[in-house]
Coordinates of C-alpha atoms in Angstrom, one line a residue:
X1 CA -17.1 2.3 24.0
X2 CA -19.5 1.0 26.5
X3 CA -18.5 3.7 28.8
X4 CA -19.2 6.3 26.2
X5 CA -22.3 5.0 25.1
X6 CA -23.7 4.8 28.8
X7 CA -22.4 8.2 29.8
X8 CA -22.6 10.4 26.3
X9 CA -24.7 8.6 23.5
X10 CA -27.6 7.3 25.8
X11 CA -27.9 10.2 28.1
X12 CA -27.7 12.6 24.9
X13 CA -30.5 10.9 23.1
X14 CA -32.6 10.7 26.2
X15 CA -32.3 14.5 26.7
X16 CA -33.0 15.0 22.9
X17 CA -36.2 12.8 23.2
X18 CA -37.3 15.1 26.2
X19 CA -36.3 18.4 24.5
X20 CA -38.3 17.3 21.4
X21 CA -41.4 16.1 23.7
X22 CA -41.0 12.6 22.2
X23 CA -41.9 9.6 23.9
X24 CA -38.9 8.0 26.2
X25 CA -39.0 4.6 23.7
X26 CA -39.1 7.0 20.6
X27 CA -36.7 5.2 18.3
X28 CA -33.5 6.8 17.6
X29 CA -30.6 6.2 14.9
X30 CA -26.8 6.1 15.7
X31 CA -24.6 5.7 12.6
X32 CA -21.2 4.4 13.2
X33 CA -18.3 3.3 10.8
X34 CA -17.1 -0.3 11.3
X35 CA -14.5 0.3 13.9
X36 CA -14.3 -3.0 16.2
X37 CA -15.2 -1.0 19.4
X38 CA -18.5 0.2 17.5
X39 CA -19.6 -3.4 16.7
X40 CA -19.1 -4.8 20.1
X41 CA -22.1 -7.1 21.4
X42 CA -22.1 -4.8 24.6
X43 CA -22.5 -1.6 22.8
X44 CA -25.0 -3.1 20.3
X45 CA -27.1 -4.4 23.3
X46 CA -26.9 -1.2 25.2
X47 CA -28.2 0.8 22.2
X48 CA -31.0 -1.7 21.4
X49 CA -32.1 -1.6 25.2
X50 CA -32.5 2.1 25.0
X51 CA -34.1 1.9 21.4
X52 CA -31.4 3.2 19.5
X53 CA -30.9 1.5 16.0
X54 CA -27.5 1.3 15.0
X55 CA -26.4 1.5 11.5
X56 CA -22.8 0.6 10.0
X57 CA -21.2 2.8 7.3
X58 CA -19.2 0.1 5.1
X59 CA -15.4 0.6 5.3
X60 CA -14.2 3.1 3.0
X61 CA -17.7 4.8 2.3
X62 CA -17.8 7.3 5.4
X63 CA -16.9 10.1 2.8
X64 CA -20.0 9.1 0.8
X65 CA -22.5 8.1 3.6
X66 CA -21.6 9.5 6.9
X67 CA -23.7 12.6 7.4
X68 CA -21.2 14.4 9.4
X69 CA -18.4 13.9 6.6
X70 CA -20.8 15.2 4.1
X71 CA -21.5 18.5 6.2
X72 CA -20.1 19.4 9.2
X73 CA -16.5 18.2 9.4
X74 CA -15.4 20.6 6.9
X75 CA -16.7 23.3 8.8
X76 CA -15.0 22.2 11.7
X77 CA -11.6 21.6 9.9
X78 CA -11.8 24.9 8.4
X79 CA -12.6 27.0 11.6
X80 CA -9.7 25.0 13.1
X81 CA -7.5 25.8 10.4
X82 CA -8.4 29.6 10.6
X83 CA -7.6 29.6 14.4
X84 CA -4.2 28.1 14.0
X85 CA -3.3 30.5 11.2
X86 CA -4.6 33.2 12.9
X87 CA -2.7 32.2 16.4
X88 CA 0.6 31.3 14.4
X89 CA 0.5 34.8 12.8
X90 CA 0.1 36.7 16.2
X91 CA 3.1 34.6 17.4
X92 CA 5.0 35.7 14.4
X93 CA 3.6 39.4 14.6
X94 CA 4.5 39.8 18.5
X95 CA 8.3 39.0 17.8
X96 CA 8.1 41.2 15.0
X97 CA 6.6 44.0 17.2
X98 CA 9.5 43.5 19.9
X99 CA 12.3 44.1 17.1
X100 CA 13.3 40.5 16.9
X101 CA 15.1 39.0 13.8
X102 CA 12.3 36.6 12.9
X103 CA 14.1 34.9 10.1
X104 CA 15.1 32.1 12.7
X105 CA 11.8 32.3 14.9
X106 CA 10.6 29.1 16.1
X107 CA 7.2 29.0 17.4
X108 CA 6.6 26.5 20.3
X109 CA 4.5 23.8 19.0
X110 CA 5.0 21.3 21.8
X111 CA 1.9 19.3 22.8
X112 CA 1.9 20.8 26.4
X113 CA 1.6 24.2 24.8
X114 CA -1.0 23.6 22.0
X115 CA -3.3 21.2 23.9
X116 CA -5.1 24.0 26.0
X117 CA -4.8 26.2 22.8
X118 CA -6.4 23.5 20.7
X119 CA -9.0 22.7 23.4
X120 CA -10.1 26.5 22.9
X121 CA -10.1 26.1 19.4
X122 CA -12.6 23.2 19.3
X123 CA -15.1 24.7 21.6
X124 CA -15.1 27.7 19.2
X125 CA -15.4 25.4 16.3
X126 CA -18.5 23.8 18.1
X127 CA -20.1 26.7 19.1
X128 CA -20.0 27.9 15.6
X129 CA -21.3 24.8 14.2
X130 CA -23.9 24.7 16.6
X131 CA -25.5 27.8 15.2
X132 CA -25.6 26.0 12.0
X133 CA -28.2 23.4 12.3
X134 CA -29.1 23.5 8.7
X135 CA -25.6 22.4 7.8
X136 CA -26.2 19.1 10.1
X137 CA -29.3 18.4 8.3
X138 CA -28.0 18.9 5.1
X139 CA -25.5 16.0 5.6
X140 CA -28.4 13.8 6.5
X141 CA -30.0 14.6 3.3
X142 CA -26.9 14.2 1.4
X143 CA -26.5 10.8 2.7
X144 CA -30.1 9.9 1.6
X145 CA -31.1 9.3 5.1
X146 CA -33.8 11.9 5.5
X147 CA -35.6 10.5 2.5
X148 CA -35.4 6.8 3.5
X149 CA -35.7 6.8 7.4
X150 CA -39.3 6.2 7.5
X151 CA -38.5 3.1 5.6
X152 CA -36.2 2.0 8.4
X153 CA -37.0 -1.6 9.4
X154 CA -35.5 -3.4 12.7
X155 CA -33.8 -6.5 11.7
X156 CA -32.2 -9.4 13.6
X157 CA -29.2 -10.8 12.2
X158 CA -26.5 -13.5 13.4
X159 CA -24.2 -10.3 14.2
X160 CA -27.2 -8.9 16.4
X161 CA -30.0 -6.5 16.2
X162 CA -29.4 -3.5 13.8
X163 CA -31.5 -1.1 11.6
X164 CA -31.6 -2.0 7.8
X165 CA -32.7 0.8 5.7
X166 CA -34.3 0.1 2.4
X167 CA -32.2 2.2 0.3
X168 CA -33.0 0.8 -3.1
X169 CA -35.0 3.9 -4.6
X170 CA -33.0 6.7 -2.7
X171 CA -29.5 6.2 -3.3

């Protein structure tokens, strides 16, 4: 997770700060579930060094509090289902066009076949969702984050430095 933090999260936040003409030390917010790798001291320390506040969504609450679960993930899943359904139908249709008996037709779903196809579908879904930035913002609104982000206060605990949101009158 530390390598991911170093090679993806921190560079992404830095690039976003530049793109938005924000100061390099502009606070950022990372929202994670409580997976052990996300809670590692090395990850928390690296994020803090880069002025990225870390908020943990409690276990079993991501469906209610994780912005992407509230808005974006359904769009991704629907796009992937649509791609698979179309691909599968095309596989069957091509057999029908060749005059084969399709009653016993088996579509090749081996990982070696599906992996590159699925990668293309993921890229397509990502492109579709990237054009719908309002959906991403909607997730942050539904989670109550936009309305309370101004109330965020850094706080040091025994478990490390995290961002504590004052949610009393927003959730």
